[in-house]
mmCIF file of C-alpha atoms and ligand atoms in Angstrom:
data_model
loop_
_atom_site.group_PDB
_atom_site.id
_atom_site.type_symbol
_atom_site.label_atom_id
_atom_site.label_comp_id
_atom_site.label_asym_id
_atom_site.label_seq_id
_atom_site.Cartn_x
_atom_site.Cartn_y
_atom_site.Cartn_z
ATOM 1 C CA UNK A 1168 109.158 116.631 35.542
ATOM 2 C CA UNK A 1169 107.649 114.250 37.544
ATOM 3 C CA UNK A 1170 109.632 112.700 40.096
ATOM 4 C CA UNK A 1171 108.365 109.753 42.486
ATOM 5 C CA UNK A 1172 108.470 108.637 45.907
ATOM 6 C CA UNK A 1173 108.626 105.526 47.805
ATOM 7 C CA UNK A 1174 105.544 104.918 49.939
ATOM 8 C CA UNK A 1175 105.371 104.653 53.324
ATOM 9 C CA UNK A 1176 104.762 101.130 54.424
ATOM 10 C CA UNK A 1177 101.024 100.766 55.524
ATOM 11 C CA UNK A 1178 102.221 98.731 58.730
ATOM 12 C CA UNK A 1179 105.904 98.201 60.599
ATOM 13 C CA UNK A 1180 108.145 95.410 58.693
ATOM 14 C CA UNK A 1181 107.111 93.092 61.668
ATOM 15 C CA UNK A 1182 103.207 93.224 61.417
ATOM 16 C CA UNK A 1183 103.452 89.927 58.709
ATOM 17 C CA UNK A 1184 105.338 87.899 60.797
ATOM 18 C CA UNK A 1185 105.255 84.867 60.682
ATOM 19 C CA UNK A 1186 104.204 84.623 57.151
ATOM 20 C CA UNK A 1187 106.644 87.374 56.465
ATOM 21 C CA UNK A 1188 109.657 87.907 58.557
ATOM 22 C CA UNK A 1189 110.526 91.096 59.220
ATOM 23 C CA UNK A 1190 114.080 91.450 57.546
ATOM 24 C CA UNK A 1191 112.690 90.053 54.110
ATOM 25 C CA UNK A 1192 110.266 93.375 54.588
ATOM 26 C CA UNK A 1193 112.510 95.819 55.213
ATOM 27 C CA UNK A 1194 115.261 94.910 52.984
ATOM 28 C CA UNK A 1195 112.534 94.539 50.083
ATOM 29 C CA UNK A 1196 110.964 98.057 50.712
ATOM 30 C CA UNK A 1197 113.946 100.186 51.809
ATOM 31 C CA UNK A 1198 115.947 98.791 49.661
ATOM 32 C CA UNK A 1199 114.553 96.711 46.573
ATOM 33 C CA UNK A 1200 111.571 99.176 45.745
ATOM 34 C CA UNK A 1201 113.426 102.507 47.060
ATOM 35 C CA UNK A 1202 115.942 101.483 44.051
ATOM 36 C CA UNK A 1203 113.400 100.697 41.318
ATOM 37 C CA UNK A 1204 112.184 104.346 42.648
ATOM 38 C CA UNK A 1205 115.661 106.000 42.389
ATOM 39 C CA UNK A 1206 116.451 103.833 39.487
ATOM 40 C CA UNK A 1207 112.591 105.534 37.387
ATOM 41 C CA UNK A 1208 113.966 108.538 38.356
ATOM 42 C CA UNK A 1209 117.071 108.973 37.449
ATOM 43 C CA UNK A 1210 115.781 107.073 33.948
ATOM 44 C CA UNK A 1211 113.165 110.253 33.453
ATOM 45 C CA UNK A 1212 114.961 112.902 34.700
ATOM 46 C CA UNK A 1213 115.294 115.592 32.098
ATOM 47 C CA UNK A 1214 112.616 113.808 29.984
ATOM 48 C CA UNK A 1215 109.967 116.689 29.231
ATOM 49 C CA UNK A 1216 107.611 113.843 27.873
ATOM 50 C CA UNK A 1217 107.129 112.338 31.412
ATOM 51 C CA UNK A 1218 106.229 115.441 32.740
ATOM 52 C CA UNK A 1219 103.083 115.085 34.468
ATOM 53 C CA UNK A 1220 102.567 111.718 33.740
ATOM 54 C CA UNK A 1221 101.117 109.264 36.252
ATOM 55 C CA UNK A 1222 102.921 106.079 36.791
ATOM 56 C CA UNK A 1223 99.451 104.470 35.548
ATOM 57 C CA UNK A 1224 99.944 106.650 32.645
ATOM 58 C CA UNK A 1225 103.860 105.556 31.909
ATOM 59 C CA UNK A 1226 102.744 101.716 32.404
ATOM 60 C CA UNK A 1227 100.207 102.096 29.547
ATOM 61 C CA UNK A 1228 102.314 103.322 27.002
ATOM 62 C CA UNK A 1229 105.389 101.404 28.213
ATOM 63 C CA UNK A 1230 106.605 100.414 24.450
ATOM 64 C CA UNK A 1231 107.735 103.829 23.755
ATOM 65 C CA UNK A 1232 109.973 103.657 26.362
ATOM 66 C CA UNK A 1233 113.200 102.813 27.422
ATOM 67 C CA UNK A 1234 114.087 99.450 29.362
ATOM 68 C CA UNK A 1235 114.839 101.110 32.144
ATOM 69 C CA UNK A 1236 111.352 102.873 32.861
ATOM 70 C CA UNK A 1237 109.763 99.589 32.012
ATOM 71 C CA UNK A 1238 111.395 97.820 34.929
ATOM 72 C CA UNK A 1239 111.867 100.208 37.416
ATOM 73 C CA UNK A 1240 108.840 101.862 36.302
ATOM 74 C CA UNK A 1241 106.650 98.597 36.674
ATOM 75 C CA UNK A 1242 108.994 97.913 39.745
ATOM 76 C CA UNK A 1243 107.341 100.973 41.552
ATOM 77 C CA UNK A 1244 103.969 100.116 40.849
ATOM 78 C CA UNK A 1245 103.505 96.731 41.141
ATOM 79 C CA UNK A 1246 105.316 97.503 44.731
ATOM 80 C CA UNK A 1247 103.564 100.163 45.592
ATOM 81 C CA UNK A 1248 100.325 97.722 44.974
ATOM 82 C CA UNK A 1249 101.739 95.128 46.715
ATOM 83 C CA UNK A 1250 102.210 96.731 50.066
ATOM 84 C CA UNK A 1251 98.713 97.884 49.872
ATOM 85 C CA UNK A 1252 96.603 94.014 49.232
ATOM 86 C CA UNK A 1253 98.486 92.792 52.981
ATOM 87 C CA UNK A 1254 97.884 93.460 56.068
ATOM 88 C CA UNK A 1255 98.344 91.755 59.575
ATOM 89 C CA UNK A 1256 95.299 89.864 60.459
ATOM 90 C CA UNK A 1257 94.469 89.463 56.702
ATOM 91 C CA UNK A 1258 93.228 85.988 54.707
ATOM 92 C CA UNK A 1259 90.029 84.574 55.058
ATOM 93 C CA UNK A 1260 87.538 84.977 52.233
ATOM 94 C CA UNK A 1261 85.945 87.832 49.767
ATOM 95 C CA UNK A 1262 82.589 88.973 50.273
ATOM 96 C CA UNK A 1263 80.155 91.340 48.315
ATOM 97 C CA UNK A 1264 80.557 91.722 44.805
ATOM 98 C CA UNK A 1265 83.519 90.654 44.861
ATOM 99 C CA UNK A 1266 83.171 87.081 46.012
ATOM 100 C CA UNK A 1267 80.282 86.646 43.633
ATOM 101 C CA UNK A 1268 82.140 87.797 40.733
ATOM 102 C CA UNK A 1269 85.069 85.838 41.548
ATOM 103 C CA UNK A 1270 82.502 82.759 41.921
ATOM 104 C CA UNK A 1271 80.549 83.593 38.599
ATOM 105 C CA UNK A 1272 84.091 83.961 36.924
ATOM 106 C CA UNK A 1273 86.534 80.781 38.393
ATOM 107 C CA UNK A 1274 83.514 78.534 39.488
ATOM 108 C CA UNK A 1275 84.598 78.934 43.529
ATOM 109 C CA UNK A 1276 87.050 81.109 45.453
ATOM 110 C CA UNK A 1277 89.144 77.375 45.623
ATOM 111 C CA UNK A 1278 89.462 77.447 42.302
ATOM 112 C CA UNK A 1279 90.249 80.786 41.846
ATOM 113 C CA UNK A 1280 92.986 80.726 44.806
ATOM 114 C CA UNK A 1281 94.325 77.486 42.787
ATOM 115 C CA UNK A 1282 94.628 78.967 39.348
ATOM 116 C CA UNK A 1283 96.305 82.011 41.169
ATOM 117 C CA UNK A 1284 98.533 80.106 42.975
ATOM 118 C CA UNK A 1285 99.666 77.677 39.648
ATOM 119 C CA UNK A 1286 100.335 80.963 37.574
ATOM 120 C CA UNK A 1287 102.500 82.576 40.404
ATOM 121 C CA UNK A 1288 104.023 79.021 41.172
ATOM 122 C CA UNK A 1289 104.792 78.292 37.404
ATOM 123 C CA UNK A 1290 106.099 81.893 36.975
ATOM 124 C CA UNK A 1291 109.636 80.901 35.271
ATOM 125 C CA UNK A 1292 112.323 83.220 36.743
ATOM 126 C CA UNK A 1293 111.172 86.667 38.175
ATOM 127 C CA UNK A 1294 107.701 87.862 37.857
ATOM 128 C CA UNK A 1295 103.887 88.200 39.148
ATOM 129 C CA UNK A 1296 101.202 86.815 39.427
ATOM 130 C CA UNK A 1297 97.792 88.764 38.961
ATOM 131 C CA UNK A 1298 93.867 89.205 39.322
ATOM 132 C CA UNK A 1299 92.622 91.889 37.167
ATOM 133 C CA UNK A 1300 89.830 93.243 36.050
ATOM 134 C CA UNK A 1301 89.273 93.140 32.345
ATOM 135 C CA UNK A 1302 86.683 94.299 30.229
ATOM 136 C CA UNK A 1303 84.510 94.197 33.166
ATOM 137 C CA UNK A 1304 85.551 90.698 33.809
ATOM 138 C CA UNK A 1305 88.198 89.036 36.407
ATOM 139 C CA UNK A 1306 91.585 87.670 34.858
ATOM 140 C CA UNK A 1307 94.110 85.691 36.819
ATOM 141 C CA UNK A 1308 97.303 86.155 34.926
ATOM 142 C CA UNK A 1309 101.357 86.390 35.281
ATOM 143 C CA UNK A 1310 104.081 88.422 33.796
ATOM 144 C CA UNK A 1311 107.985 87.981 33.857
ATOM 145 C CA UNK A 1312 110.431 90.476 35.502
ATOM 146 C CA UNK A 1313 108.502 93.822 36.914
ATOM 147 C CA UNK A 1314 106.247 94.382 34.079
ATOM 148 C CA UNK A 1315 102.184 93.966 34.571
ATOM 149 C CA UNK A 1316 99.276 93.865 32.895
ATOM 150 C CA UNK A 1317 98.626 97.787 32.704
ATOM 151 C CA UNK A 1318 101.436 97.920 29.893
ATOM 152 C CA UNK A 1319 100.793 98.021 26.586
ATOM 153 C CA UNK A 1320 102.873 94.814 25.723
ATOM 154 C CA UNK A 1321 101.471 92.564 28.096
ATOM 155 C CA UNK A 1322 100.066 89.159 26.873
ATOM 156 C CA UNK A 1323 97.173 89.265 29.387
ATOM 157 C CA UNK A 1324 95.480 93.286 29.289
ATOM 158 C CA UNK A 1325 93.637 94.800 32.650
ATOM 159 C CA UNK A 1326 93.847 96.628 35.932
ATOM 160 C CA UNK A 1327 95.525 94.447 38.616
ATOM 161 C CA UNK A 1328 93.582 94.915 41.918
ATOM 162 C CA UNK A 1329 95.680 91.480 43.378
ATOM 163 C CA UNK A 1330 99.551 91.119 42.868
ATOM 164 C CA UNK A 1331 101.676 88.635 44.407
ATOM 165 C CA UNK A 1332 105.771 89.343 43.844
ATOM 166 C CA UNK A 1333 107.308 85.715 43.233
ATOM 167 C CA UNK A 1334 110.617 87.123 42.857
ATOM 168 C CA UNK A 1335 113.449 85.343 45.265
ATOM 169 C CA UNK A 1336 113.822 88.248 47.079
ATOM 170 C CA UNK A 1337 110.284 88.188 47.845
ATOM 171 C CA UNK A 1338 110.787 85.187 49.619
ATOM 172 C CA UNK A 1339 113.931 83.445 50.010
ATOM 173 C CA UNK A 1340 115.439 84.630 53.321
ATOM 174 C CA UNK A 1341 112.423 82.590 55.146
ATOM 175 C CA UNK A 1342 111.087 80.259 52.037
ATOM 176 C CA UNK A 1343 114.391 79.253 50.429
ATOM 177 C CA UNK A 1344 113.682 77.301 47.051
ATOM 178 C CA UNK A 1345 110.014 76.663 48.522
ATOM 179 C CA UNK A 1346 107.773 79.128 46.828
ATOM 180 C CA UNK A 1347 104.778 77.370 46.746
ATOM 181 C CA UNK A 1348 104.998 77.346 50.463
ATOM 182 C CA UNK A 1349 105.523 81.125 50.387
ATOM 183 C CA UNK A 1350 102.190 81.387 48.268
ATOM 184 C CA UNK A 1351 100.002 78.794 50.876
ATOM 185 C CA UNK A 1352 101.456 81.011 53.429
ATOM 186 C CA UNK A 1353 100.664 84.554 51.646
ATOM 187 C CA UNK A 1354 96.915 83.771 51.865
ATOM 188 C CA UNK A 1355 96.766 84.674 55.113
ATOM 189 C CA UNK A 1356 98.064 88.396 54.595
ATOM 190 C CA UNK A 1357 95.602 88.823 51.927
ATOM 191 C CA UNK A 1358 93.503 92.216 52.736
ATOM 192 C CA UNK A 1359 90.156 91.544 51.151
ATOM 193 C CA UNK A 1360 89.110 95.165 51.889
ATOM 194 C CA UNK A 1361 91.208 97.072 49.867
ATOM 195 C CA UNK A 1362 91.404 94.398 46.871
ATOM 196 C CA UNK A 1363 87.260 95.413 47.009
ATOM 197 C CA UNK A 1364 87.922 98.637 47.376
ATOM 198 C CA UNK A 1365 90.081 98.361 43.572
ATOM 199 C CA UNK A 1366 87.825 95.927 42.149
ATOM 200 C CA UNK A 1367 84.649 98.852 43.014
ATOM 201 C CA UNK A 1368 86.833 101.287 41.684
ATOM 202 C CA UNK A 1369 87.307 99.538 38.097
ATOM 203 C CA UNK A 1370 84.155 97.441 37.566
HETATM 204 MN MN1 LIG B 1388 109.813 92.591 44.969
#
């Protein structure tokens, strides 16, 4: 049986200040993604099909499984992501390959932040918003709740190497009602390095 674990934070809760305060990190890690952790496994525990199985693995066959794997499942790694495409010092602009693909595919990296920021902005409810790689070719997309485009039943198919949580509790302690103020601010947490680092990984 496979059991997982909830990754060590990259950083301390305070190295996003001020973009992101320090309690919204620690209560979202230690507490909202250690759950969706204990939550996955508890929900496979005693499941010989899971045995083995990568949490890359569980997200692509998500439909033949039950609700609770989907969330908590797609709860661990779109957090587990997440953590990873910040850091302190972080924003500024692509280079490499990855700028000019993101240029070739969304006209500019304006454009491309825009379109990114509109589908996590317009995100009804909970959800994400997403740049993945597709085919061989850069999506921006969102999806509802914790699921992402690695499952099976999602509208918009790829391998996230950008994910931006839009939930409230992503947000609200310092943002309030003002996401899109969250998302201008987010920007500058962005680590360009290691969303490279995915997209060479994929391509
Ligand atoms: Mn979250």
């Amino acid at each position: 049986m496979s059991t997982f674990e909830l990754p060590k934070l990259p950083y301390e809760y305070d190295a996003l200040e001020p973009f992101i305060d320090k309690m919204t990190m620690e209560i979202h890690h230690s507490k909202h993604h250690n759950a969706y952790v204990t939550n996955l496994n508890n929900a496979i525990a005693d499941k010989p099909e899971f045995t083995g199985k990568s949490i890359e693995v569980i997200m692509a066959e998500i439909s033949k499984h039950p609700a609770a794997v989907r969330n908590n499942g797609g709860g661990h790694y779109n957090h587990s992501l997440f953590w990873t495409i910040m850091k302190k010092g972080g924003g500024g602009v692509p280079t490499g390959v990855l700028a000019d693909e993101i240029n070739a595919s969304f006209g500019s990296f304006e454009e491309f932040k825009k379109l990114f920021a509109t589908s996590g902005a317009t995100r009804f409810g909970s959800g994400w918003a997403w740049l993945s790689v597709s085919g061989g070719k850069l999506v921006v997309s969102s999806t509802p709740n914790q699921d992402n485009p690695l499952m099976d039943v999602a509208e918009v198919k790829g391998t996230p190497i950008l994910g931006l949580d839009v939930w409230e509790h992503a947000y609200y302690l310092k943002y309030q009602n003002k996401r899109p103020d969250y998302i201008e601010n987010w920007w500058n947490l962005v680590n360009w390095d290691e969303v490279t680092r995915r997209f060479a990984e994929v391509r």
